[in-house]
Amino acid sequence: MQCKVRTPGLNNPVGAEKIPLPTLSLTRMGNERVLATYNRSHIQPFNAPMSLRTPLYPLSVDLNARFTDFAGWEMPVQYSGIKQEHQAVRGQAGMFDISHMGKFTLQGKAVLAQLQKLVPSYLGKLPVGQAQYTVLLNPQGGIIDDLIIYNQGTTADGSERVTIIVNAATTDKDKDWLLAHLDPATLTFKDLSRDLALIAIQGPTAIATLQPFITEDLGTVARFGHIQGTVLGQPAFLARTGYTGEDGFEVMVSPAVGQTLWQKLLDAGVEPCGLGARDTLRLEAAMALYGQDITDETTPLEAALGWLVHLDDVTDCMGRDRLMTQKATGLERKLVGLQMTGRAIARHDYPVLHDGKPVGQVTSGTLSPTLGYPVALAYVPAALAKVGQTLAVEIRGQAHPAQVVKRPFYRRPS
Amino acid sequence: MALEYPDNLQYLDTHEYARLDEDEEIVTVGLSAFAIDQLGDIVFLELPEVGDTVEKGEKFGTIESVKAVEDLKSPISGEVLSRNDILLGEPEQIADDPYGDGWLLKIKPDDLEDLDDAMSAEDYRDQVEGM
């Protein structure tokens, strides 16, 4: 077997080079490159650039996880196996070490008003204790990153406090962008990306399993709500957000508390899950992956993120002109959900065909573990984006039929 | 789980194995337990038709796990006598018995010397385990 290394996206680290023989070669995995190693991957390869490790890294080594280099971080890609982990999150509860994600805190004057210039979602009515999923836009309306802005309210002296969580691969880019466009004289910007542990606990039993370790009543926190709470007697940031399509929390704590919480959740039967299951879960829920489904070249309107674009309320923000033009003249392409008719799996970068001609591109694809058939996200011309439209995906030189279907592919039973 | 490296097989550095039958007329081709373990849950398999020819060192099919797509390469040139159709329908079963029921192709070889370049079980194991 020799692998095809697909063109690495901008997220792909340069450091992870192919080791000659014993590895299974490099393979695309989401927007990660999987350097298949062989159970010794926790040993730093000779001469390899030092990679970053999260506070939970030693606990994942103890669990015999397999690791991959992801945006310079040595991250667990799987523990027991992607399917088993995936099913645990859909059926009970799973937890993910996402400590590699970018974590910023901002405090100062008119922080939300300053951020408003950079995102197309209206922040003016974002309640304290609520969060907004949104995108940073470049002047052309392309997406610099997707992120969550958590409004933590105002201190006694009138300064606003905001926490922002961003993708690991884009942390430095986002930080540069924010620092260049916010007024440093009026706010304090802290990058806590390497200082804190972040654990996502997701699944139908996630909250019940997490509750015993939390002082506050998690049931009172709304979807996309968040609190400054108490985990194992220690301060913690708790947010009812996630990237799996299930209910659950993301818990940001000190490294030591993170390690203890991870172990306690493990003892309580929560399945440890790696980046592999994280990718299949988010794809079933049709959540975009930065670097693949959304990039500097795609606008939120094209990416089916129109629901977070509030141009009526946001009268001035980066990229607004482009979005207004797209609204007025219509979109040339749209991100759609595809269901493959046969068994062949559409993958990132495969061409989408209509009447035998290439018309678009798959951005993410997998065999859906929950549904049992292959699903994909793809950009296609707007005229071919209606649910029910028949298309094809070119897989290793052959056209395989596909149909445009509703997103998400999977929705949790309410 | 300790992985097996049966002595009666020859291996490619791309992880396919070849097993010559006793009459030296048929070569069974499969994928090593090490490779299957590394790939994780196998979800899709493509194999040539019976009667097709395969070339030594050339791609004859595809194996996919949840995350990875990998080419399958032939250790020997020859004609495909049979292929494992059960596995095409239920590719995940390859992991249950990679060296038995998890075989991929049976090939009528053009020239057995093709296998001279393949590795012994011991050499292959040393390479993949890197000890």
Coordinates of C-alpha atoms in Angstrom, one line a residue:
Chain A
M1 CA 0.0 0.0 0.0
Q2 CA 1.3 3.3 -0.8
C3 CA -0.6 6.3 0.0
K4 CA -1.7 9.3 -2.0
V5 CA -0.8 12.3 -0.1
R6 CA -3.5 14.8 -1.0
T7 CA -2.4 18.4 -1.3
P8 CA -1.9 19.4 2.2
G9 CA -4.2 22.3 3.2
L10 CA -2.7 25.3 4.9
N11 CA -3.4 23.6 8.2
N12 CA -1.1 20.8 7.6
P13 CA 2.1 21.1 9.5
V14 CA 5.3 20.9 7.5
G15 CA 7.1 19.0 10.2
A16 CA 5.4 15.6 9.8
E17 CA 7.4 14.1 7.1
K18 CA 7.1 10.6 5.8
I19 CA 9.4 8.1 7.6
P20 CA 10.6 5.6 5.0
L21 CA 9.5 2.0 5.4
P22 CA 7.7 0.9 8.5
T23 CA 5.0 3.5 8.5
L24 CA 1.9 3.1 6.5
S25 CA 2.7 6.3 4.8
L26 CA 0.9 9.6 5.1
T27 CA -2.8 9.8 4.7
R28 CA -5.3 12.5 4.9
M29 CA -7.5 12.5 7.9
G30 CA -9.8 15.4 8.1
N31 CA -7.4 18.2 7.7
E32 CA -4.8 16.3 9.6
R33 CA -2.1 14.2 8.1
V34 CA -2.0 10.8 9.8
L35 CA 1.5 9.6 10.1
A36 CA 0.6 6.0 11.0
T37 CA 3.1 5.0 13.6
Y38 CA 3.3 1.8 15.5
N39 CA 2.5 2.2 19.1
R40 CA 5.8 3.9 19.8
S41 CA 4.7 7.3 18.7
H42 CA 4.9 8.7 22.2
I43 CA 8.7 8.5 21.8
Q44 CA 9.9 11.7 20.1
P45 CA 11.3 10.7 16.7
F46 CA 15.0 11.4 16.4
N47 CA 15.6 14.9 14.8
A48 CA 11.9 15.6 14.7
P49 CA 10.8 19.1 15.6
M50 CA 9.5 19.2 19.1
S51 CA 5.8 19.0 19.1
L52 CA 3.4 20.4 21.6
R53 CA 1.7 18.2 24.1
T54 CA -1.4 18.8 26.1
P55 CA -1.7 18.3 29.9
L56 CA -3.7 15.2 29.2
Y57 CA -1.1 13.7 26.9
P58 CA 0.4 11.3 29.5
L59 CA -3.1 10.0 30.3
S60 CA -3.7 9.2 26.7
V61 CA -0.4 7.4 26.5
D62 CA -1.5 5.3 29.4
L63 CA -4.6 4.4 27.4
N64 CA -2.5 3.3 24.5
A65 CA -3.9 5.9 22.2
R66 CA -2.5 6.4 18.8
F67 CA -1.2 9.8 18.1
T68 CA -0.9 12.1 15.2
D69 CA 0.7 15.4 14.6
F70 CA -2.0 18.0 14.3
A71 CA -1.1 21.6 13.8
G72 CA 2.2 21.1 15.7
W73 CA 0.4 19.2 18.6
E74 CA 0.9 15.5 19.3
M75 CA -2.8 14.5 19.6
P76 CA -4.6 11.3 20.2
V77 CA -6.3 10.2 16.9
Q78 CA -7.9 7.1 18.4
Y79 CA -8.1 5.0 21.6
S80 CA -10.3 1.9 21.3
G81 CA -11.2 2.5 17.6
I82 CA -13.0 5.2 15.7
K83 CA -16.3 3.3 15.3
Q84 CA -16.5 2.3 18.9
E85 CA -15.7 5.9 20.1
H86 CA -18.2 7.3 17.6
Q87 CA -21.0 5.0 18.8
A88 CA -20.2 5.8 22.5
V89 CA -20.8 9.5 21.8
R90 CA -24.1 8.8 20.0
G91 CA -25.3 6.3 22.5
Q92 CA -23.8 7.3 25.9
A93 CA -20.9 9.7 26.5
G94 CA -17.5 10.3 25.2
M95 CA -14.7 12.8 26.0
F96 CA -12.2 14.5 23.9
D97 CA -8.9 16.2 24.8
I98 CA -9.2 19.5 22.9
S99 CA -6.7 21.3 24.9
H100 CA -4.8 22.1 21.7
M101 CA -7.6 24.6 20.7
G102 CA -6.8 28.3 20.8
K103 CA -8.1 30.1 23.9
F104 CA -8.2 33.8 24.2
T105 CA -9.6 36.1 26.9
L106 CA -10.2 39.7 26.2
Q107 CA -11.0 42.3 28.8
G108 CA -11.5 46.1 28.4
K109 CA -13.7 48.8 26.9
A110 CA -16.3 47.9 24.3
V111 CA -14.8 44.5 23.5
L112 CA -17.9 43.2 21.8
A113 CA -18.2 46.4 19.8
Q114 CA -14.7 46.0 18.6
L115 CA -15.2 42.4 17.7
Q116 CA -18.3 43.3 15.8
K117 CA -16.2 44.9 13.1
L118 CA -14.6 41.5 12.4
V119 CA -17.6 39.1 12.3
P120 CA -20.9 39.1 10.4
S121 CA -23.0 37.9 13.4
Y122 CA -24.8 40.5 15.5
L123 CA -23.1 40.7 18.9
G124 CA -25.2 43.7 20.1
K125 CA -27.8 41.5 21.7
L126 CA -25.6 38.6 22.8
P127 CA -26.7 38.1 26.4
V128 CA -24.3 37.7 29.2
G129 CA -23.7 34.0 29.7
Q130 CA -24.5 33.2 26.1
A131 CA -22.2 32.4 23.2
Q132 CA -22.2 33.1 19.5
Y133 CA -20.7 30.7 16.9
T134 CA -19.4 32.9 14.1
V135 CA -16.6 33.5 11.6
L136 CA -13.7 36.0 11.3
L137 CA -13.9 37.4 7.8
N138 CA -11.2 38.9 5.6
P139 CA -12.0 41.9 3.4
Q140 CA -13.2 39.6 0.6
G141 CA -15.7 37.9 2.8
G142 CA -13.6 34.8 3.0
I143 CA -13.4 32.9 6.3
I144 CA -10.2 33.4 8.4
D145 CA -11.5 31.0 11.0
D146 CA -14.7 29.8 12.7
L147 CA -14.9 30.4 16.4
I148 CA -17.1 30.8 19.4
I149 CA -17.4 34.1 21.3
Y150 CA -18.5 33.8 24.9
N151 CA -19.9 36.9 26.5
Q152 CA -18.9 36.8 30.2
G153 CA -20.4 40.2 31.2
T154 CA -19.0 43.4 32.7
T155 CA -16.8 43.8 35.7
A156 CA -17.5 46.4 38.4
D157 CA -15.3 49.0 36.7
G158 CA -17.2 48.6 33.5
S159 CA -14.9 46.5 31.4
E160 CA -16.3 43.7 29.3
R161 CA -15.0 40.2 29.5
V162 CA -15.1 37.8 26.5
T163 CA -13.6 34.4 26.0
I164 CA -12.9 33.2 22.4
I165 CA -12.2 29.6 21.4
V166 CA -10.6 29.1 18.0
N167 CA -9.1 26.3 15.9
A168 CA -5.7 24.9 16.9
A169 CA -4.2 25.3 13.4
T170 CA -5.3 28.9 13.1
T171 CA -4.5 30.1 16.6
D172 CA -1.5 32.2 15.7
K173 CA -3.2 33.6 12.5
D174 CA -6.3 34.6 14.5
K175 CA -4.2 36.1 17.3
D176 CA -2.3 38.3 14.8
W177 CA -5.5 39.3 13.1
L178 CA -7.3 40.2 16.3
L179 CA -4.3 42.1 17.7
A180 CA -4.0 44.0 14.4
H181 CA -7.7 45.0 14.4
L182 CA -8.5 45.5 18.0
D183 CA -7.4 48.6 19.9
P184 CA -4.7 47.4 22.3
A185 CA -4.9 50.6 24.4
T186 CA -8.5 49.7 25.4
L187 CA -8.3 46.0 26.2
T188 CA -6.1 43.3 27.6
F189 CA -5.7 40.3 25.3
K190 CA -4.5 37.0 26.8
D191 CA -3.5 33.9 24.9
L192 CA -4.1 31.0 27.3
S193 CA -3.9 28.4 24.5
R194 CA -1.0 26.5 26.1
D195 CA -1.9 27.2 29.7
L196 CA -5.2 25.4 30.2
A197 CA -6.8 22.0 29.7
L198 CA -10.0 21.8 27.6
I199 CA -12.1 18.7 27.7
A200 CA -15.3 18.2 25.7
I201 CA -17.8 15.7 27.3
Q202 CA -20.5 14.8 24.7
G203 CA -23.4 12.4 24.4
P204 CA -26.9 11.7 25.7
T205 CA -25.5 10.8 29.2
A206 CA -22.7 13.3 29.2
I207 CA -24.2 15.9 31.5
A208 CA -25.5 13.4 34.0
T209 CA -22.1 11.8 34.2
L210 CA -20.3 15.1 34.5
Q211 CA -22.7 16.6 37.1
P212 CA -21.3 14.9 40.2
F213 CA -18.0 16.7 39.8
I214 CA -19.5 20.1 39.3
T215 CA -20.9 22.3 42.1
E216 CA -23.4 24.2 39.9
D217 CA -26.5 22.7 38.4
L218 CA -25.6 22.1 34.8
G219 CA -29.2 21.6 33.9
T220 CA -29.8 25.4 34.3
V221 CA -27.2 26.2 31.6
A222 CA -28.9 26.7 28.3
R223 CA -27.6 25.4 24.9
F224 CA -24.7 27.7 24.0
G225 CA -24.8 29.0 27.6
H226 CA -21.7 29.1 29.8
I227 CA -20.8 29.7 33.4
Q228 CA -17.8 30.4 35.5
G229 CA -18.2 27.3 37.7
T230 CA -16.5 24.9 40.0
V231 CA -15.0 21.5 39.1
L232 CA -13.7 19.4 41.9
G233 CA -13.7 22.5 44.1
Q234 CA -11.6 24.4 41.6
P235 CA -12.6 27.3 39.3
A236 CA -13.6 26.3 35.8
F237 CA -15.2 27.7 32.6
L238 CA -18.1 25.4 31.6
A239 CA -19.8 25.9 28.3
R240 CA -22.7 23.9 26.8
T241 CA -21.1 23.7 23.4
G242 CA -19.5 21.0 21.3
Y243 CA -18.6 19.6 17.9
T244 CA -20.5 16.3 17.7
G245 CA -24.2 17.0 17.2
E246 CA -24.8 15.8 20.8
D247 CA -25.6 17.6 24.0
G248 CA -22.7 18.1 26.3
F249 CA -20.2 20.5 27.9
E250 CA -16.7 21.9 27.1
V251 CA -14.8 22.3 30.3
M252 CA -11.8 24.6 30.6
V253 CA -9.6 24.2 33.7
S254 CA -6.1 24.2 35.0
P255 CA -3.9 21.4 33.7
A256 CA -3.9 19.6 37.1
V257 CA -7.7 19.7 37.5
G258 CA -8.1 18.6 33.9
Q259 CA -6.0 15.5 34.6
T260 CA -8.0 14.6 37.6
L261 CA -11.4 15.3 35.9
W262 CA -10.3 13.1 32.9
Q263 CA -9.4 10.2 35.2
K264 CA -12.7 10.6 37.2
L265 CA -14.7 10.6 34.0
L266 CA -12.8 7.6 32.7
D267 CA -13.7 5.8 36.0
A268 CA -17.3 6.8 35.5
G269 CA -17.3 5.0 32.1
V270 CA -16.9 7.9 29.7
E271 CA -15.3 6.7 26.5
P272 CA -12.0 8.5 25.6
C273 CA -12.3 9.7 22.0
G274 CA -9.7 10.9 19.5
L275 CA -9.6 13.2 16.6
G276 CA -10.8 10.4 14.3
A277 CA -14.2 10.1 15.9
R278 CA -14.4 13.8 16.4
D279 CA -14.2 14.2 12.6
T280 CA -16.8 11.5 11.8
L281 CA -19.2 12.9 14.5
R282 CA -18.9 16.5 13.3
L283 CA -19.4 15.4 9.7
E284 CA -22.6 13.5 10.4
A285 CA -23.8 16.7 12.1
A286 CA -22.7 18.6 9.0
M287 CA -20.5 20.9 11.1
A288 CA -17.8 22.7 9.0
L289 CA -14.1 21.8 9.4
Y290 CA -11.9 24.8 8.9
G291 CA -9.3 24.3 6.2
Q292 CA -11.5 21.9 4.4
D293 CA -15.2 22.9 4.2
I294 CA -14.5 26.5 5.0
T295 CA -11.3 28.5 4.0
D296 CA -10.1 32.0 3.2
E297 CA -11.6 31.5 -0.2
T298 CA -15.2 30.6 0.9
T299 CA -17.8 33.0 2.3
P300 CA -20.2 32.0 5.0
L301 CA -23.1 32.4 2.6
E302 CA -21.5 29.8 0.2
A303 CA -20.7 27.6 3.2
A304 CA -24.3 27.3 4.2
L305 CA -23.6 29.4 7.3
G306 CA -26.1 32.1 6.3
W307 CA -27.8 31.7 9.6
L308 CA -24.9 33.4 11.4
V309 CA -24.8 36.3 8.9
H310 CA -26.9 39.2 10.3
L311 CA -26.4 41.9 7.7
D312 CA -29.5 43.9 8.7
D313 CA -28.2 44.4 12.2
V314 CA -24.5 44.5 11.4
T315 CA -24.1 47.7 9.4
D316 CA -20.3 47.7 9.3
C317 CA -18.0 44.6 9.4
M318 CA -15.1 43.2 7.5
G319 CA -16.2 41.5 4.3
R320 CA -19.7 42.9 4.4
D321 CA -19.7 44.4 0.9
R322 CA -18.9 41.0 -0.6
L323 CA -21.7 39.3 1.4
M324 CA -24.2 42.1 0.3
T325 CA -23.2 41.5 -3.3
Q326 CA -23.6 37.8 -3.0
K327 CA -27.0 38.3 -1.4
A328 CA -28.1 40.7 -4.2
T329 CA -26.7 38.7 -7.2
G330 CA -27.0 35.2 -5.9
L331 CA -24.3 32.6 -5.2
E332 CA -22.2 30.8 -7.8
R333 CA -21.6 27.8 -5.5
K334 CA -23.0 26.4 -2.4
L335 CA -21.9 23.8 0.2
V336 CA -24.4 20.8 0.1
G337 CA -24.8 17.5 1.8
L338 CA -24.3 14.5 -0.5
Q339 CA -25.4 10.9 0.1
M340 CA -23.6 8.3 -2.0
T341 CA -25.9 5.8 -3.7
G342 CA -23.4 3.0 -3.5
R343 CA -20.7 1.9 -1.1
A344 CA -17.8 3.9 -2.5
I345 CA -16.7 6.7 -0.2
A346 CA -16.4 10.3 -1.4
R347 CA -13.3 12.0 0.1
H348 CA -11.8 15.4 0.4
D349 CA -10.9 16.9 -3.0
Y350 CA -12.7 14.3 -5.2
P351 CA -14.4 16.0 -8.1
V352 CA -18.2 16.3 -8.2
L353 CA -19.7 15.5 -11.7
H354 CA -22.9 16.5 -13.5
D355 CA -23.6 15.0 -16.9
G356 CA -20.1 13.6 -16.8
K357 CA -18.5 17.1 -16.4
P358 CA -16.7 18.3 -13.2
V359 CA -18.8 20.9 -11.6
G360 CA -17.6 21.0 -8.0
Q361 CA -15.5 19.4 -5.3
V362 CA -16.0 17.3 -2.2
T363 CA -14.6 19.0 0.9
S364 CA -15.2 16.3 3.5
G365 CA -16.5 12.7 3.2
T366 CA -16.7 9.5 5.2
L367 CA -18.7 6.4 5.7
S368 CA -21.2 7.6 8.3
P369 CA -20.9 5.1 11.2
T370 CA -24.4 6.0 12.5
L371 CA -26.2 5.8 9.1
G372 CA -24.1 3.1 7.5
Y373 CA -23.7 4.8 4.1
P374 CA -21.2 7.3 2.8
V375 CA -21.9 11.0 3.2
A376 CA -20.0 14.1 2.1
L377 CA -20.0 17.8 2.0
A378 CA -19.3 19.4 -1.4
Y379 CA -19.3 22.7 -3.2
V380 CA -21.6 22.6 -6.2
P381 CA -23.1 25.3 -8.5
A382 CA -26.1 26.9 -6.9
A383 CA -28.3 25.6 -9.7
L384 CA -27.5 22.0 -8.7
A385 CA -27.7 22.5 -5.0
K386 CA -31.4 21.6 -4.4
V387 CA -32.3 18.6 -2.2
G388 CA -32.9 15.6 -4.5
Q389 CA -30.6 16.7 -7.2
T390 CA -28.7 13.8 -8.7
L391 CA -24.9 14.2 -9.1
A392 CA -21.9 12.0 -9.2
V393 CA -18.5 11.9 -7.5
E394 CA -15.4 10.8 -9.3
I395 CA -13.7 8.2 -7.2
R396 CA -10.5 6.7 -8.6
G397 CA -11.4 7.6 -12.2
Q398 CA -15.0 6.3 -12.0
A399 CA -18.3 8.2 -11.6
H400 CA -20.3 7.1 -8.6
P401 CA -23.9 8.4 -8.2
A402 CA -24.8 10.7 -5.4
Q403 CA -27.8 12.8 -4.3
V404 CA -28.1 16.1 -2.6
V405 CA -29.7 15.6 0.8
K406 CA -30.7 17.7 3.8
R407 CA -28.1 18.7 6.3
P408 CA -27.3 17.6 8.9
F409 CA -27.1 14.0 7.9
Y410 CA -27.7 13.0 11.5
R411 CA -29.8 14.9 14.0
R412 CA -30.0 13.7 17.6
P413 CA -33.5 12.6 18.8
S414 CA -35.0 15.4 20.8
Chain B
M1 CA -2.8 -7.6 20.9
A2 CA 0.3 -9.3 19.6
L3 CA 0.3 -9.2 15.9
E4 CA 1.2 -12.3 13.8
Y5 CA 3.8 -12.6 11.1
P6 CA 3.4 -16.1 9.7
D7 CA 6.7 -17.7 8.6
N8 CA 5.3 -19.3 5.4
L9 CA 4.5 -15.9 3.9
Q10 CA 6.5 -13.3 2.0
Y11 CA 5.9 -9.6 2.5
L12 CA 6.2 -6.4 0.6
D13 CA 7.3 -3.1 2.2
T14 CA 3.9 -1.9 1.3
H15 CA 2.4 -4.5 3.7
E16 CA 0.9 -7.0 1.2
Y17 CA 1.7 -10.7 1.8
A18 CA 2.1 -13.5 -0.7
R19 CA 1.6 -17.2 0.1
L20 CA 2.7 -19.8 -2.5
D21 CA 0.6 -23.0 -2.4
E22 CA 2.2 -26.4 -2.1
D23 CA 2.0 -27.1 -5.9
E24 CA 3.7 -23.7 -6.5
E25 CA 0.9 -22.9 -8.9
I26 CA -1.2 -20.4 -7.0
V27 CA -0.2 -17.3 -5.0
T28 CA -2.6 -16.0 -2.4
V29 CA -2.3 -12.3 -1.8
G30 CA -3.5 -10.5 1.3
L31 CA -2.7 -7.6 3.7
S32 CA -0.6 -8.0 6.8
A33 CA -2.2 -7.9 10.3
F34 CA 0.1 -5.0 11.1
A35 CA -1.2 -2.9 8.2
I36 CA -4.9 -3.7 9.1
D37 CA -4.3 -2.9 12.7
Q38 CA -2.7 0.4 11.7
L39 CA -5.5 1.3 9.3
G40 CA -8.3 0.8 11.9
D41 CA -11.9 -0.1 11.1
I42 CA -11.9 -1.2 7.4
V43 CA -15.0 0.1 5.6
F44 CA -14.4 -0.3 1.8
L45 CA -12.5 -2.6 -0.5
E46 CA -12.0 -2.6 -4.3
L47 CA -10.5 -5.6 -6.1
P48 CA -9.9 -6.5 -9.7
E49 CA -12.2 -9.0 -11.6
V50 CA -11.4 -12.6 -12.1
G51 CA -9.5 -13.0 -15.3
D52 CA -7.8 -9.6 -15.0
T53 CA -4.1 -9.4 -14.9
V54 CA -2.0 -7.8 -12.1
E55 CA 1.5 -6.5 -12.4
K56 CA 4.2 -6.9 -9.8
G57 CA 4.6 -3.7 -7.8
E58 CA 1.5 -2.2 -9.4
K59 CA -1.8 -1.2 -7.9
F60 CA -4.5 -3.8 -8.0
G61 CA -7.1 -2.4 -5.7
T62 CA -7.9 -0.1 -2.8
I63 CA -8.6 -0.5 0.9
E64 CA -10.2 2.2 3.0
S65 CA -10.6 2.6 6.7
V66 CA -12.8 5.2 8.3
K67 CA -10.1 7.7 7.7
A68 CA -7.6 6.4 5.2
V69 CA -7.5 5.4 1.6
E70 CA -4.6 3.1 0.6
D71 CA -3.6 1.4 -2.7
L72 CA -3.1 -2.3 -2.7
K73 CA 0.0 -3.5 -4.6
S74 CA 0.7 -6.9 -6.1
P75 CA 3.7 -8.8 -5.0
I76 CA 3.6 -10.8 -8.3
S77 CA 2.5 -10.5 -11.9
G78 CA -0.1 -12.9 -13.2
E79 CA -3.8 -13.6 -13.7
V80 CA -6.5 -13.3 -11.1
L81 CA -8.0 -16.7 -10.6
S82 CA -10.4 -15.7 -7.8
R83 CA -11.1 -12.8 -5.5
N84 CA -12.6 -12.7 -2.0
D85 CA -16.2 -11.6 -2.8
I86 CA -17.4 -12.1 0.7
L87 CA -14.9 -9.5 1.9
L88 CA -16.1 -7.0 -0.8
G89 CA -19.5 -7.2 0.9
E90 CA -18.3 -7.1 4.4
P91 CA -14.8 -5.5 4.3
E92 CA -14.6 -5.1 8.1
Q93 CA -14.2 -8.9 8.3
I94 CA -10.6 -8.7 6.9
A95 CA -9.4 -7.8 10.5
D96 CA -10.8 -11.1 11.9
D97 CA -8.4 -13.4 10.0
P98 CA -6.0 -11.5 7.7
Y99 CA -4.0 -14.6 6.8
G100 CA -7.0 -16.9 6.4
D101 CA -10.5 -15.9 5.5
G102 CA -9.2 -12.3 5.0
W103 CA -7.3 -13.1 1.8
L104 CA -7.8 -10.8 -1.1
L105 CA -6.8 -12.5 -4.4
K106 CA -5.6 -15.8 -5.7
I107 CA -3.2 -15.3 -8.6
K108 CA -1.8 -17.6 -11.3
P109 CA 1.8 -16.3 -11.4
D110 CA 3.7 -15.6 -14.6
D111 CA 7.1 -16.0 -12.9
L112 CA 7.7 -17.1 -9.4
E113 CA 11.0 -15.2 -9.4
D114 CA 8.9 -12.1 -8.8
L115 CA 8.8 -13.1 -5.2
D116 CA 12.5 -13.1 -4.8
D117 CA 12.3 -9.4 -3.9
A118 CA 9.8 -9.9 -1.1
M119 CA 10.8 -10.1 2.5
S120 CA 10.8 -12.9 5.0
A121 CA 8.5 -12.8 8.0
E122 CA 11.5 -11.9 10.2
D123 CA 12.7 -9.1 8.0
Y124 CA 9.3 -7.7 7.6
R125 CA 8.6 -7.8 11.3
D126 CA 11.9 -6.1 12.0
Q127 CA 11.1 -3.4 9.6
V128 CA 7.6 -2.6 10.8
E129 CA 8.3 -2.9 14.4
G130 CA 11.5 -1.0 13.9
M131 CA 13.4 -2.7 16.7

